[in-house]
CSV table of C-alpha atoms and ligand atoms in Angstrom, one decimal:
chain,number,residue,atom,x,y,z
A,14,MET,CA,0.0,0.0,0.0
A,15,SER,CA,1.4,3.4,-0.9
A,16,ALA,CA,1.3,6.4,1.4
A,17,TYR,CA,-2.1,7.8,2.1
A,18,ARG,CA,-3.8,10.4,4.2
A,19,PHE,CA,-7.0,10.6,6.3
A,20,TYR,CA,-9.1,13.7,7.1
A,21,MET,CA,-11.3,14.2,10.2
A,22,PRO,CA,-12.5,17.2,12.3
A,23,ALA,CA,-10.3,17.5,15.4
A,24,LEU,CA,-13.1,16.9,17.9
A,25,ASN,CA,-16.3,14.8,17.4
A,26,HIS,CA,-19.1,14.4,20.0
A,27,MET,CA,-21.3,11.2,19.8
A,28,GLY,CA,-24.2,9.7,21.8
A,29,ALA,CA,-27.4,10.8,23.4
A,30,GLY,CA,-27.1,14.0,25.4
A,31,CYS,CA,-23.7,14.9,23.9
A,32,LEU,CA,-24.9,18.3,22.8
A,33,ASP,CA,-24.5,19.7,26.3
A,34,GLU,CA,-20.9,18.6,26.5
A,35,ALA,CA,-20.3,20.0,23.0
A,36,ILE,CA,-21.6,23.4,24.1
A,37,SER,CA,-19.2,23.4,27.1
A,38,ASP,CA,-16.4,22.7,24.6
A,39,ILE,CA,-17.6,25.5,22.3
A,40,ARG,CA,-17.4,27.9,25.3
A,41,THR,CA,-13.7,27.0,25.8
A,42,LEU,CA,-12.9,28.0,22.2
A,43,GLY,CA,-13.4,31.7,23.3
A,44,LEU,CA,-16.1,32.4,20.7
A,45,LYS,CA,-18.5,35.3,21.4
A,46,LYS,CA,-21.0,35.6,18.5
A,47,ALA,CA,-22.2,32.8,16.2
A,48,LEU,CA,-24.1,32.9,12.9
A,49,VAL,CA,-26.4,29.9,13.4
A,50,VAL,CA,-27.1,28.4,9.9
A,51,THR,CA,-30.3,26.3,9.8
A,52,ASP,CA,-33.7,26.0,8.0
A,53,LYS,CA,-37.2,27.1,8.6
A,54,VAL,CA,-38.5,23.6,9.5
A,55,LEU,CA,-36.1,23.4,12.5
A,56,VAL,CA,-37.2,26.9,13.6
A,57,ASP,CA,-40.9,25.9,13.4
A,58,ILE,CA,-40.4,22.8,15.5
A,59,GLY,CA,-38.6,24.8,18.2
A,60,LEU,CA,-35.2,23.1,17.9
A,61,VAL,CA,-33.4,26.2,16.9
A,62,ALA,CA,-34.8,28.1,19.9
A,63,SER,CA,-33.7,25.4,22.3
A,64,VAL,CA,-30.2,25.2,21.0
A,65,THR,CA,-29.6,29.0,20.8
A,66,GLU,CA,-30.9,29.2,24.4
A,67,LYS,CA,-28.3,26.7,25.5
A,68,LEU,CA,-25.6,28.6,23.6
A,69,GLY,CA,-26.8,31.9,25.1
A,70,THR,CA,-26.5,30.4,28.6
A,71,ALA,CA,-22.9,29.4,27.7
A,72,GLY,CA,-22.2,33.1,26.8
A,73,ILE,CA,-22.4,32.8,23.0
A,74,THR,CA,-24.7,35.3,21.3
A,75,CYS,CA,-26.6,33.8,18.3
A,76,VAL,CA,-27.8,35.4,15.1
A,77,VAL,CA,-30.0,33.0,13.1
A,78,PHE,CA,-29.9,32.5,9.3
A,79,ASP,CA,-32.8,30.2,8.5
A,80,GLU,CA,-33.0,30.6,4.7
A,81,THR,CA,-31.1,27.4,3.8
A,82,LYS,CA,-32.8,25.5,1.0
A,83,PRO,CA,-32.8,21.7,0.8
A,84,ASN,CA,-30.3,22.1,-2.1
A,85,PRO,CA,-28.4,25.1,-0.7
A,86,THR,CA,-27.7,27.8,-3.4
A,87,VAL,CA,-25.1,30.4,-4.2
A,88,LYS,CA,-27.7,33.0,-3.0
A,89,ASN,CA,-28.0,31.2,0.3
A,90,VAL,CA,-24.2,31.5,0.8
A,91,GLU,CA,-24.2,35.2,-0.2
A,92,ASP,CA,-27.2,36.1,2.0
A,93,GLY,CA,-25.7,34.2,5.0
A,94,LEU,CA,-22.3,35.8,4.5
A,95,ALA,CA,-23.9,39.3,4.4
A,96,GLN,CA,-25.7,38.6,7.7
A,97,LEU,CA,-22.5,37.2,9.3
A,98,GLN,CA,-20.6,40.4,8.3
A,99,SER,CA,-23.2,42.9,9.3
A,100,ALA,CA,-23.6,41.2,12.7
A,101,ASP,CA,-19.8,40.9,13.1
A,102,CYS,CA,-20.0,37.1,14.1
A,103,ASP,CA,-16.7,35.4,15.0
A,104,CYS,CA,-17.9,31.8,14.1
A,105,VAL,CA,-20.5,29.7,12.3
A,106,ILE,CA,-22.6,27.0,13.9
A,107,SER,CA,-24.7,24.9,11.6
A,108,LEU,CA,-27.8,23.1,12.9
A,109,GLY,CA,-29.6,20.6,10.8
A,110,GLY,CA,-28.7,18.0,8.1
A,111,GLY,CA,-26.4,18.3,5.1
A,112,SER,CA,-28.0,21.4,3.7
A,113,PRO,CA,-27.3,23.8,6.6
A,114,HIS,CA,-23.8,22.2,7.0
A,115,ASP,CA,-22.9,22.7,3.4
A,116,CYS,CA,-24.3,26.3,3.3
A,117,ALA,CA,-22.4,27.1,6.6
A,118,LYS,CA,-19.2,25.7,5.0
A,119,GLY,CA,-19.7,28.0,2.0
A,120,ILE,CA,-20.2,31.0,4.3
A,121,ALA,CA,-17.3,30.2,6.6
A,122,LEU,CA,-14.9,29.6,3.6
A,123,VAL,CA,-15.7,32.8,1.8
A,124,ALA,CA,-15.7,34.8,5.1
A,125,SER,CA,-12.0,34.0,5.5
A,126,ASN,CA,-10.9,33.7,1.9
A,127,GLY,CA,-12.9,36.5,0.1
A,128,GLY,CA,-14.3,36.3,-3.4
A,129,LYS,CA,-17.3,34.2,-4.3
A,130,ILE,CA,-18.2,30.6,-3.4
A,131,GLY,CA,-17.8,29.6,-7.1
A,132,ASP,CA,-14.1,30.5,-7.0
A,133,TYR,CA,-13.5,27.5,-4.8
A,134,GLU,CA,-15.2,24.8,-7.0
A,135,GLY,CA,-12.9,21.8,-7.4
A,136,VAL,CA,-10.3,20.5,-5.0
A,137,ASP,CA,-8.3,22.6,-2.5
A,138,GLN,CA,-8.8,25.9,-4.2
A,139,SER,CA,-8.8,28.1,-1.0
A,140,GLU,CA,-5.7,29.4,0.9
A,141,ASN,CA,-7.0,30.1,4.4
A,142,PRO,CA,-8.7,28.0,7.0
A,143,GLN,CA,-12.4,28.8,7.1
A,144,LEU,CA,-13.9,30.8,10.0
A,145,THR,CA,-14.4,28.4,13.0
A,146,LEU,CA,-17.3,26.1,12.1
A,147,VAL,CA,-19.2,23.8,14.5
A,148,CYS,CA,-21.7,21.4,12.9
A,149,ILE,CA,-24.6,20.1,15.1
A,150,ASN,CA,-26.2,17.3,13.1
A,151,THR,CA,-29.9,16.3,13.0
A,152,THR,CA,-30.0,13.6,10.3
A,153,ALA,CA,-28.2,10.3,9.6
A,154,GLY,CA,-27.1,11.3,7.1
A,155,THR,CA,-24.9,13.1,4.7
A,156,ALA,CA,-22.1,13.2,7.2
A,157,SER,CA,-21.4,16.7,6.0
A,158,GLU,CA,-20.8,17.6,9.7
A,159,ILE,CA,-17.4,15.7,9.5
A,160,THR,CA,-16.4,16.1,5.8
A,161,ARG,CA,-14.4,18.4,3.6
A,162,PHE,CA,-17.2,18.2,0.9
A,163,CYS,CA,-19.4,21.2,0.3
A,164,ILE,CA,-22.1,21.0,-2.4
A,165,ILE,CA,-23.7,24.3,-3.5
A,166,THR,CA,-26.2,24.7,-6.3
A,167,ASP,CA,-25.4,27.2,-9.0
A,168,GLU,CA,-28.9,28.3,-10.0
A,169,GLN,CA,-27.7,30.1,-13.1
A,170,ARG,CA,-26.0,27.0,-14.5
A,171,HIS,CA,-28.5,24.5,-13.0
A,172,ILE,CA,-25.6,22.4,-11.6
A,173,LYS,CA,-24.3,21.4,-8.2
A,174,MET,CA,-20.8,22.7,-7.6
A,175,ALA,CA,-18.6,20.2,-5.7
A,176,ILE,CA,-16.1,22.1,-3.4
A,177,VAL,CA,-13.7,19.5,-1.9
A,178,ASP,CA,-11.3,21.4,0.3
A,179,LYS,CA,-9.3,20.6,3.4
A,180,ASN,CA,-10.3,24.1,4.7
A,181,THR,CA,-14.0,23.2,4.8
A,182,THR,CA,-13.4,20.5,7.4
A,183,PRO,CA,-15.5,21.6,10.5
A,184,ALA,CA,-13.6,22.2,13.7
A,185,MET,CA,-16.1,20.2,15.7
A,186,SER,CA,-19.0,17.8,14.9
A,187,VAL,CA,-21.9,16.9,17.2
A,188,ASN,CA,-24.0,13.7,16.5
A,189,ASP,CA,-26.6,13.6,19.3
A,190,PRO,CA,-29.2,11.0,18.3
A,191,SER,CA,-31.8,12.6,20.6
A,192,LEU,CA,-31.9,15.4,18.0
A,193,MET,CA,-32.7,12.9,15.3
A,194,GLN,CA,-35.7,11.3,16.9
A,195,GLY,CA,-38.1,13.8,15.3
A,196,MET,CA,-36.9,13.1,11.8
A,197,PRO,CA,-39.8,12.2,9.5
A,198,ARG,CA,-40.0,8.8,8.0
A,199,GLN,CA,-39.2,9.8,4.4
A,200,LEU,CA,-36.2,11.9,5.4
A,201,THR,CA,-34.9,9.1,7.6
A,202,ALA,CA,-35.1,6.7,4.6
A,203,ALA,CA,-33.5,9.1,2.1
A,204,THR,CA,-30.7,10.2,4.4
A,205,GLY,CA,-30.0,6.6,5.5
A,206,MET,CA,-29.8,5.5,1.9
A,207,ASP,CA,-27.4,8.4,1.2
A,208,ALA,CA,-25.2,7.1,4.0
A,209,LEU,CA,-25.3,3.5,2.5
A,210,THR,CA,-24.3,5.0,-0.8
A,211,HIS,CA,-21.3,6.8,0.8
A,212,ALA,CA,-20.1,3.5,2.3
A,213,VAL,CA,-20.5,1.4,-0.9
A,214,GLU,CA,-19.0,4.1,-3.2
A,215,ALA,CA,-16.1,4.7,-0.8
A,216,TYR,CA,-15.5,0.9,-0.5
A,217,VAL,CA,-15.2,0.3,-4.3
A,218,SER,CA,-13.4,3.7,-4.9
A,219,THR,CA,-10.0,3.7,-6.5
A,220,ALA,CA,-8.8,5.9,-3.6
A,221,SER,CA,-9.9,3.6,-0.9
A,222,THR,CA,-7.4,2.8,1.9
A,223,PRO,CA,-7.3,0.2,4.7
A,224,VAL,CA,-8.7,2.9,7.1
A,225,THR,CA,-11.6,3.8,4.8
A,226,ASP,CA,-12.4,0.2,4.0
A,227,ALA,CA,-12.7,-0.6,7.7
A,228,CYS,CA,-15.1,2.3,8.2
A,229,ALA,CA,-17.1,1.5,5.0
A,230,LEU,CA,-17.8,-2.1,5.8
A,231,GLN,CA,-18.8,-1.4,9.4
A,232,ALA,CA,-21.1,1.3,8.1
A,233,VAL,CA,-22.7,-1.0,5.6
A,234,GLU,CA,-23.3,-3.5,8.4
A,235,LEU,CA,-24.8,-0.9,10.8
A,236,ILE,CA,-27.0,0.7,8.2
A,237,SER,CA,-28.4,-2.5,6.8
A,238,THR,CA,-29.2,-3.7,10.3
A,239,TRP,CA,-30.8,-0.5,11.7
A,240,LEU,CA,-32.2,1.6,8.9
A,241,ARG,CA,-35.5,-0.2,8.7
A,242,LYS,CA,-36.0,0.2,12.4
A,243,ALA,CA,-35.1,3.9,12.4
A,244,VAL,CA,-37.6,4.4,9.5
A,245,TYR,CA,-40.6,2.5,11.0
A,246,ASP,CA,-39.9,3.1,14.7
A,247,GLY,CA,-38.5,6.6,14.8
A,248,ASP,CA,-38.6,6.8,18.6
A,249,ASN,CA,-36.3,3.7,18.9
A,250,MET,CA,-33.2,5.4,20.4
A,251,GLU,CA,-31.0,2.4,19.8
A,252,ALA,CA,-31.8,2.5,16.1
A,253,ARG,CA,-31.2,6.3,16.0
A,254,ASP,CA,-27.9,5.9,17.9
A,255,GLN,CA,-26.7,3.1,15.6
A,256,MET,CA,-27.7,5.1,12.5
A,257,ALA,CA,-25.8,8.2,13.8
A,258,TYR,CA,-22.8,6.0,14.2
A,259,GLY,CA,-23.2,4.2,10.9
A,260,GLN,CA,-23.5,7.4,8.9
A,261,LEU,CA,-20.5,8.9,10.7
A,262,LEU,CA,-18.4,5.9,9.7
A,263,ALA,CA,-19.6,6.1,6.1
A,264,GLY,CA,-18.6,9.8,6.2
A,265,MET,CA,-15.2,8.9,7.5
A,266,ALA,CA,-14.8,6.5,4.6
A,267,PHE,CA,-15.8,8.8,1.7
A,268,ASN,CA,-14.2,11.9,3.2
A,269,SER,CA,-10.8,10.4,2.3
A,270,ALA,CA,-11.7,7.7,-0.3
A,271,SER,CA,-14.2,10.0,-2.2
A,272,LEU,CA,-17.2,8.6,-4.1
A,273,GLY,CA,-18.2,7.5,-7.6
A,274,TYR,CA,-20.8,7.7,-10.3
A,275,VAL,CA,-23.8,7.4,-8.0
A,276,HIS,CA,-23.0,10.8,-6.6
A,277,ALA,CA,-21.7,12.2,-9.8
A,278,MET,CA,-25.0,11.4,-11.5
A,279,ALA,CA,-27.2,12.2,-8.5
A,280,HIS,CA,-25.7,15.7,-8.3
A,281,GLN,CA,-27.0,16.4,-11.8
A,282,LEU,CA,-30.5,15.2,-11.0
A,283,GLY,CA,-30.5,17.4,-7.8
A,284,GLY,CA,-29.1,20.4,-9.6
A,285,PHE,CA,-31.4,20.1,-12.7
A,286,TYR,CA,-34.7,19.2,-11.1
A,287,ASP,CA,-34.1,20.2,-7.4
A,288,LEU,CA,-34.7,16.6,-6.2
A,289,PRO,CA,-33.7,15.2,-2.8
A,290,HIS,CA,-30.1,14.0,-2.8
A,291,GLY,CA,-30.8,10.7,-0.8
A,292,VAL,CA,-33.6,9.6,-3.1
A,293,CYS,CA,-31.6,10.2,-6.3
A,294,ASN,CA,-28.7,8.2,-4.8
A,295,ALA,CA,-30.9,5.3,-3.6
A,296,ILE,CA,-32.5,4.9,-7.0
A,297,LEU,CA,-29.1,5.0,-8.8
A,298,LEU,CA,-27.0,2.9,-6.4
A,299,PRO,CA,-28.0,-0.7,-7.6
A,300,HIS,CA,-27.7,0.3,-11.2
A,301,VAL,CA,-24.3,2.0,-10.9
A,302,GLU,CA,-22.9,-1.0,-8.8
A,303,ALA,CA,-24.3,-3.4,-11.4
A,304,TYR,CA,-22.2,-1.5,-14.0
A,305,ASN,CA,-19.2,-1.6,-11.5
A,306,SER,CA,-19.6,-5.3,-10.8
A,307,LYS,CA,-17.7,-6.2,-13.9
A,308,VAL,CA,-14.5,-4.8,-12.4
A,309,CYS,CA,-14.9,-5.2,-8.6
A,310,PRO,CA,-17.2,-8.2,-8.0
A,311,ASP,CA,-15.0,-9.4,-5.1
A,312,LYS,CA,-15.5,-6.1,-3.3
A,313,LEU,CA,-19.3,-6.1,-3.9
A,314,ALA,CA,-19.4,-9.7,-2.6
A,315,ARG,CA,-17.9,-8.4,0.6
A,316,VAL,CA,-20.6,-5.7,0.7
A,317,ALA,CA,-23.2,-8.5,0.5
A,318,ALA,CA,-21.4,-10.3,3.4
A,319,ALA,CA,-21.6,-7.1,5.5
A,320,MET,CA,-25.3,-6.9,4.7
A,321,GLY,CA,-25.7,-10.4,6.3
A,322,VAL,CA,-25.5,-12.6,3.2
A,323,ASP,CA,-23.6,-16.0,3.6
A,324,ILE,CA,-21.3,-15.7,0.6
A,325,SER,CA,-19.4,-18.9,1.3
A,326,GLY,CA,-19.5,-21.1,-1.8
A,327,LEU,CA,-20.5,-18.2,-4.1
A,328,THR,CA,-18.4,-16.9,-6.9
A,329,PRO,CA,-17.5,-13.1,-6.7
A,330,ARG,CA,-20.0,-12.5,-9.5
A,331,GLU,CA,-22.7,-14.3,-7.5
A,332,GLY,CA,-21.8,-12.5,-4.3
A,333,ALA,CA,-22.0,-9.1,-6.2
A,334,GLU,CA,-25.4,-10.1,-7.5
A,335,ARG,CA,-26.6,-10.7,-3.9
A,336,ALA,CA,-25.2,-7.3,-2.9
A,337,LEU,CA,-27.3,-5.6,-5.6
A,338,GLU,CA,-30.4,-7.6,-4.5
A,339,GLU,CA,-29.9,-6.6,-0.8
A,340,ILE,CA,-29.4,-2.9,-1.7
A,341,GLN,CA,-32.5,-2.9,-3.9
A,342,GLY,CA,-34.5,-4.7,-1.2
A,343,LEU,CA,-33.5,-2.3,1.6
A,344,SER,CA,-34.3,0.7,-0.7
A,345,TRP,CA,-37.8,-0.6,-1.5
A,346,ASP,CA,-38.4,-1.7,2.1
A,347,VAL,CA,-37.9,1.9,3.4
A,348,GLY,CA,-40.1,3.3,0.7
A,349,VAL,CA,-37.7,4.8,-1.9
A,350,PRO,CA,-39.5,5.3,-5.3
A,351,GLU,CA,-38.8,2.6,-7.8
A,352,GLY,CA,-37.4,4.7,-10.6
A,353,LEU,CA,-36.4,8.1,-11.9
A,354,GLU,CA,-39.6,8.6,-13.9
A,355,VAL,CA,-41.7,8.6,-10.8
A,356,ILE,CA,-39.8,11.5,-9.4
A,357,GLY,CA,-40.1,13.7,-12.5
A,358,VAL,CA,-36.9,13.0,-14.4
A,359,LYS,CA,-37.2,13.3,-18.3
A,360,LYS,CA,-35.5,10.9,-20.7
A,361,GLU,CA,-34.7,13.7,-23.1
A,362,ASP,CA,-32.4,15.3,-20.6
A,363,PHE,CA,-30.2,12.2,-20.2
A,364,GLY,CA,-27.6,13.5,-22.7
A,365,THR,CA,-27.1,16.8,-20.8
A,366,LEU,CA,-27.1,15.0,-17.4
A,367,ALA,CA,-24.5,12.5,-18.7
A,368,ASP,CA,-22.3,15.3,-20.0
A,369,ASN,CA,-22.4,17.1,-16.6
A,370,ALA,CA,-22.0,13.8,-14.6
A,371,LEU,CA,-18.7,13.1,-16.4
A,372,LYS,CA,-17.4,16.6,-15.3
A,373,ASP,CA,-18.3,15.9,-11.6
A,374,ALA,CA,-15.2,15.4,-9.4
A,375,CYS,CA,-16.9,12.5,-7.6
A,376,GLY,CA,-16.8,10.3,-10.7
A,377,LEU,CA,-13.0,10.4,-10.9
A,378,THR,CA,-12.6,7.6,-8.2
A,379,ASN,CA,-15.3,5.3,-9.7
A,380,PRO,CA,-13.7,1.9,-10.1
A,381,ILE,CA,-14.2,2.1,-13.9
A,382,GLN,CA,-14.4,5.1,-16.1
A,383,ALA,CA,-17.5,5.3,-18.3
A,384,THR,CA,-18.3,6.8,-21.7
A,385,LYS,CA,-21.2,9.2,-22.1
A,386,GLU,CA,-23.3,6.4,-23.7
A,387,GLU,CA,-22.7,4.1,-20.7
A,388,ILE,CA,-23.8,6.8,-18.3
A,389,ILE,CA,-27.0,7.3,-20.4
A,390,GLU,CA,-27.5,3.5,-20.3
A,391,ILE,CA,-27.3,3.6,-16.5
A,392,PHE,CA,-29.8,6.4,-16.3
A,393,GLU,CA,-32.1,4.4,-18.6
A,394,GLY,CA,-31.8,1.3,-16.4
A,395,ALA,CA,-32.8,3.4,-13.4
A,396,PHE,CA,-35.7,5.1,-15.2
B,27,FE2,FE1,-24.3,11.9,-0.4
């Protein structure tokens, strides 16, 4: 194995009730005024008020930016940055799922580097560490609270920009499963399938390492064991806790091993039709891995084993087939739509979507590089 590196936030809080300890730690950072980046749903259910009250008690004044869209936009970043600057905040705290975390990363990165968020599209384009960012997570999940990935929708170009930058790694992450109990069923399913996609894509990635492989396989096992329970019994704290842990491990895997064509293609569907990220991934995952199985059947067979399949006596091809069946079964069990047509995707757009998918940085580490025609075929298979 050649030399490799591994990225993580310096401090990560896990487990029910960890938010209180995290706030004590935030106080020790000497921060005075936070821009809290969140969304209106979390304001409406009262979660934002309860967290900002705790932060206030710890001596941190909060200014709330709650405009974040499900697919956060360039405008979201610009508006949040303007609010941060006019209120003279010295840090950013994101509260929510991947959307607030990504929006907060965009704000914190531009706050310390200047320019526009689009200047940082690509890999490691910034010079300075972002403003101090703490991510309090409420879904399981994108794992954006621990990653250096920041996905921002450019509404003018109808694409999602992938900003992959060591400087967007948050200073601290908080995964308190008691904050995830209220997550609705569909969101639990979509974000859980996103996490499974992270684990599988990182495991078969050309940039995988022994560290990321260990994280990925354990994540597959946890998610396949606990996602159904988390979806259909949302108050089951053990299921929420195990999903919080599983999605974190999946994030640790892809943060360093990167992803593949599922994300490269799903980003285009999200940017073009404003569709939920997890749902697009869940629909595409078995189809992309069926395509990948011609080059990495042994790895996909080990995914099947991590999902509880007895692969002894099976050929790698047969094991890979069983992985595809298990993934599809889990997806349908948790209520993910059966195909892209149902969620409003149009066949006539496949050419444009394929062109853009091949430009997405996530596709570079897919185990086999595809032609435009092959990407279109995968879209057609998932239609
Ligand atoms: Fe994702």
